[in-house]
């Protein structure tokens, strides 16, 4: 059996200060996006549910259910640029205004993930002598992911 996988190299994250008219491929696709030019790690993201438990005294067996859904957060690592990065500027402005942004994650095979986020800040990273000065942001995802399959062919 052959296992298919995709290396992360070639993935891209772009943001828009606008929100979609509808939460589907057409709504997100109508927006104009600006790339985060120097992203080095796009992190993990996706929904998780809270665990709800109840233990009846009669049999002392823990019952489990899914509770509230959290669409998660995404930690994005970037290199600091001496030139303006318009994508980072959108994140900075959204953070200052406490506004939402739309995200478009494109995978190397052409598959796309759309979602809405709140930028919780853009932080500078000054590491050791052999590191690149960087930036990091936490994007709190506030909507379900809209997944668009890679083009066939």
mmCIF file of C-alpha atoms in Angstrom:
data_model
loop_
_atom_site.group_PDB
_atom_site.id
_atom_site.type_symbol
_atom_site.label_atom_id
_atom_site.label_comp_id
_atom_site.label_asym_id
_atom_site.label_seq_id
_atom_site.Cartn_x
_atom_site.Cartn_y
_atom_site.Cartn_z
ATOM 1 C CA UNK A 1 0.000 0.000 0.000
ATOM 2 C CA UNK A 2 1.355 3.417 -0.954
ATOM 3 C CA UNK A 3 0.876 6.248 1.507
ATOM 4 C CA UNK A 4 0.367 9.635 -0.057
ATOM 5 C CA UNK A 5 1.590 12.719 1.759
ATOM 6 C CA UNK A 6 2.440 16.319 0.953
ATOM 7 C CA UNK A 7 5.511 18.193 2.176
ATOM 8 C CA UNK A 8 4.742 21.601 3.688
ATOM 9 C CA UNK A 9 7.236 23.406 1.417
ATOM 10 C CA UNK A 10 5.286 25.566 -1.002
ATOM 11 C CA UNK A 11 2.400 26.249 1.380
ATOM 12 C CA UNK A 12 1.261 29.848 1.637
ATOM 13 C CA UNK A 13 -0.801 31.971 4.012
ATOM 14 C CA UNK A 14 -2.586 35.100 2.823
ATOM 15 C CA UNK A 15 -4.921 37.452 4.701
ATOM 16 C CA UNK A 16 -7.689 39.901 3.892
ATOM 17 C CA UNK A 17 -9.038 42.724 6.032
ATOM 18 C CA UNK A 18 -12.450 42.035 4.464
ATOM 19 C CA UNK A 19 -14.865 39.333 5.588
ATOM 20 C CA UNK A 20 -16.781 37.108 3.187
ATOM 21 C CA UNK A 21 -20.423 37.827 2.351
ATOM 22 C CA UNK A 22 -21.073 34.094 2.765
ATOM 23 C CA UNK A 23 -19.099 31.455 4.657
ATOM 24 C CA UNK A 24 -18.419 29.256 1.651
ATOM 25 C CA UNK A 25 -15.948 28.933 -1.206
ATOM 26 C CA UNK A 26 -17.700 31.631 -3.268
ATOM 27 C CA UNK A 27 -17.793 34.111 -0.378
ATOM 28 C CA UNK A 28 -14.141 33.681 0.549
ATOM 29 C CA UNK A 29 -13.085 33.410 -3.091
ATOM 30 C CA UNK A 30 -14.515 36.854 -3.849
ATOM 31 C CA UNK A 31 -12.044 38.520 -1.458
ATOM 32 C CA UNK A 32 -8.632 39.945 -2.302
ATOM 33 C CA UNK A 33 -5.808 38.444 -0.232
ATOM 34 C CA UNK A 34 -2.323 39.657 0.633
ATOM 35 C CA UNK A 35 0.446 37.106 1.220
ATOM 36 C CA UNK A 36 2.395 36.789 4.442
ATOM 37 C CA UNK A 37 5.682 36.898 2.547
ATOM 38 C CA UNK A 38 8.212 35.451 4.977
ATOM 39 C CA UNK A 39 6.258 32.802 6.878
ATOM 40 C CA UNK A 40 8.443 29.919 7.990
ATOM 41 C CA UNK A 41 5.985 27.810 10.015
ATOM 42 C CA UNK A 42 2.213 27.929 9.637
ATOM 43 C CA UNK A 43 1.493 25.818 12.705
ATOM 44 C CA UNK A 44 -1.419 23.523 13.338
ATOM 45 C CA UNK A 45 -5.084 24.427 13.334
ATOM 46 C CA UNK A 46 -8.510 22.880 13.422
ATOM 47 C CA UNK A 47 -11.473 22.407 15.716
ATOM 48 C CA UNK A 48 -11.541 20.553 19.015
ATOM 49 C CA UNK A 49 -14.472 19.878 21.306
ATOM 50 C CA UNK A 50 -14.544 20.217 25.068
ATOM 51 C CA UNK A 51 -14.928 16.996 26.975
ATOM 52 C CA UNK A 52 -18.120 16.779 29.048
ATOM 53 C CA UNK A 53 -18.259 14.047 31.675
ATOM 54 C CA UNK A 54 -20.822 12.694 34.081
ATOM 55 C CA UNK A 55 -20.381 9.829 36.515
ATOM 56 C CA UNK A 56 -23.575 8.167 37.723
ATOM 57 C CA UNK A 57 -23.234 6.988 41.285
ATOM 58 C CA UNK A 58 -24.982 3.712 40.487
ATOM 59 C CA UNK A 59 -22.200 2.201 38.362
ATOM 60 C CA UNK A 60 -19.376 4.765 38.701
ATOM 61 C CA UNK A 61 -18.641 4.550 34.970
ATOM 62 C CA UNK A 62 -17.682 7.886 33.484
ATOM 63 C CA UNK A 63 -20.005 8.908 30.663
ATOM 64 C CA UNK A 64 -18.508 11.170 27.991
ATOM 65 C CA UNK A 65 -19.931 13.579 25.456
ATOM 66 C CA UNK A 66 -18.702 16.321 23.203
ATOM 67 C CA UNK A 67 -19.284 19.814 24.519
ATOM 68 C CA UNK A 68 -18.618 23.223 23.069
ATOM 69 C CA UNK A 69 -16.518 23.516 19.921
ATOM 70 C CA UNK A 70 -13.380 25.641 19.755
ATOM 71 C CA UNK A 71 -12.077 26.257 16.231
ATOM 72 C CA UNK A 72 -8.585 26.566 17.663
ATOM 73 C CA UNK A 73 -5.661 28.839 17.159
ATOM 74 C CA UNK A 74 -2.759 28.993 14.769
ATOM 75 C CA UNK A 75 0.775 30.021 15.715
ATOM 76 C CA UNK A 76 2.496 31.521 12.681
ATOM 77 C CA UNK A 77 6.254 32.101 12.630
ATOM 78 C CA UNK A 78 7.718 34.665 10.220
ATOM 79 C CA UNK A 79 11.013 36.376 9.511
ATOM 80 C CA UNK A 80 11.236 40.063 10.330
ATOM 81 C CA UNK A 81 11.556 42.103 7.146
ATOM 82 C CA UNK A 82 13.386 45.396 6.744
ATOM 83 C CA UNK A 83 10.854 46.197 4.022
ATOM 84 C CA UNK A 84 7.121 46.534 4.518
ATOM 85 C CA UNK A 85 5.254 43.225 4.504
ATOM 86 C CA UNK A 86 1.685 44.153 3.545
ATOM 87 C CA UNK A 87 0.325 40.901 4.980
ATOM 88 C CA UNK A 88 1.877 41.575 8.385
ATOM 89 C CA UNK A 89 0.551 45.162 8.185
ATOM 90 C CA UNK A 90 -2.984 43.766 7.802
ATOM 91 C CA UNK A 91 -2.456 41.630 10.922
ATOM 92 C CA UNK A 92 -1.080 44.604 12.884
ATOM 93 C CA UNK A 93 -4.036 46.789 11.876
ATOM 94 C CA UNK A 94 -6.560 44.065 12.729
ATOM 95 C CA UNK A 95 -4.959 43.584 16.130
ATOM 96 C CA UNK A 96 -5.034 47.320 16.872
ATOM 97 C CA UNK A 97 -8.678 47.610 15.782
ATOM 98 C CA UNK A 98 -9.710 44.295 17.380
ATOM 99 C CA UNK A 99 -11.085 43.394 13.964
ATOM 100 C CA UNK A 100 -11.419 40.010 12.285
ATOM 101 C CA UNK A 101 -9.438 38.967 9.228
ATOM 102 C CA UNK A 102 -10.071 36.315 6.599
ATOM 103 C CA UNK A 103 -7.330 33.768 5.940
ATOM 104 C CA UNK A 104 -6.514 31.705 2.885
ATOM 105 C CA UNK A 105 -4.116 28.806 3.374
ATOM 106 C CA UNK A 106 -2.941 27.265 0.118
ATOM 107 C CA UNK A 107 -1.278 23.867 0.216
ATOM 108 C CA UNK A 108 1.381 22.821 -2.315
ATOM 109 C CA UNK A 109 -1.095 20.614 -4.186
ATOM 110 C CA UNK A 110 -3.484 23.561 -4.681
ATOM 111 C CA UNK A 111 -5.962 22.637 -1.924
ATOM 112 C CA UNK A 112 -7.192 25.669 0.016
ATOM 113 C CA UNK A 113 -8.440 26.297 3.544
ATOM 114 C CA UNK A 114 -10.459 29.453 4.234
ATOM 115 C CA UNK A 115 -11.317 30.709 7.722
ATOM 116 C CA UNK A 116 -11.841 33.816 9.859
ATOM 117 C CA UNK A 117 -9.510 34.793 12.697
ATOM 118 C CA UNK A 118 -8.725 37.355 15.357
ATOM 119 C CA UNK A 119 -5.080 38.431 15.434
ATOM 120 C CA UNK A 120 -3.975 38.394 19.062
ATOM 121 C CA UNK A 121 -0.813 40.387 18.327
ATOM 122 C CA UNK A 122 2.383 40.323 16.294
ATOM 123 C CA UNK A 123 5.416 39.721 18.501
ATOM 124 C CA UNK A 124 9.095 40.210 17.685
ATOM 125 C CA UNK A 125 11.534 37.376 18.301
ATOM 126 C CA UNK A 126 15.165 38.285 18.938
ATOM 127 C CA UNK A 127 16.989 34.995 19.290
ATOM 128 C CA UNK A 128 20.625 34.017 19.453
ATOM 129 C CA UNK A 129 23.507 35.010 17.216
ATOM 130 C CA UNK A 130 22.771 32.304 14.642
ATOM 131 C CA UNK A 131 19.068 32.986 14.236
ATOM 132 C CA UNK A 132 16.992 35.240 12.039
ATOM 133 C CA UNK A 133 15.099 38.028 13.771
ATOM 134 C CA UNK A 134 11.534 36.890 13.594
ATOM 135 C CA UNK A 135 7.908 37.636 14.176
ATOM 136 C CA UNK A 136 5.205 35.436 15.634
ATOM 137 C CA UNK A 137 1.469 35.818 15.716
ATOM 138 C CA UNK A 138 -1.375 33.914 17.286
ATOM 139 C CA UNK A 139 -4.454 33.735 15.115
ATOM 140 C CA UNK A 140 -7.560 32.656 17.030
ATOM 141 C CA UNK A 141 -9.846 30.930 14.536
ATOM 142 C CA UNK A 142 -13.462 32.060 14.848
ATOM 143 C CA UNK A 143 -15.180 30.067 12.094
ATOM 144 C CA UNK A 144 -15.403 26.615 10.647
ATOM 145 C CA UNK A 145 -12.782 25.779 8.032
ATOM 146 C CA UNK A 146 -13.989 25.882 4.448
ATOM 147 C CA UNK A 147 -11.977 23.194 2.679
ATOM 148 C CA UNK A 148 -11.511 23.364 -1.081
ATOM 149 C CA UNK A 149 -10.031 20.274 -2.704
ATOM 150 C CA UNK A 150 -6.919 20.426 -4.859
ATOM 151 C CA UNK A 151 -7.585 20.707 -8.574
ATOM 152 C CA UNK A 152 -7.713 17.286 -10.199
ATOM 153 C CA UNK A 153 -5.303 16.352 -12.877
#
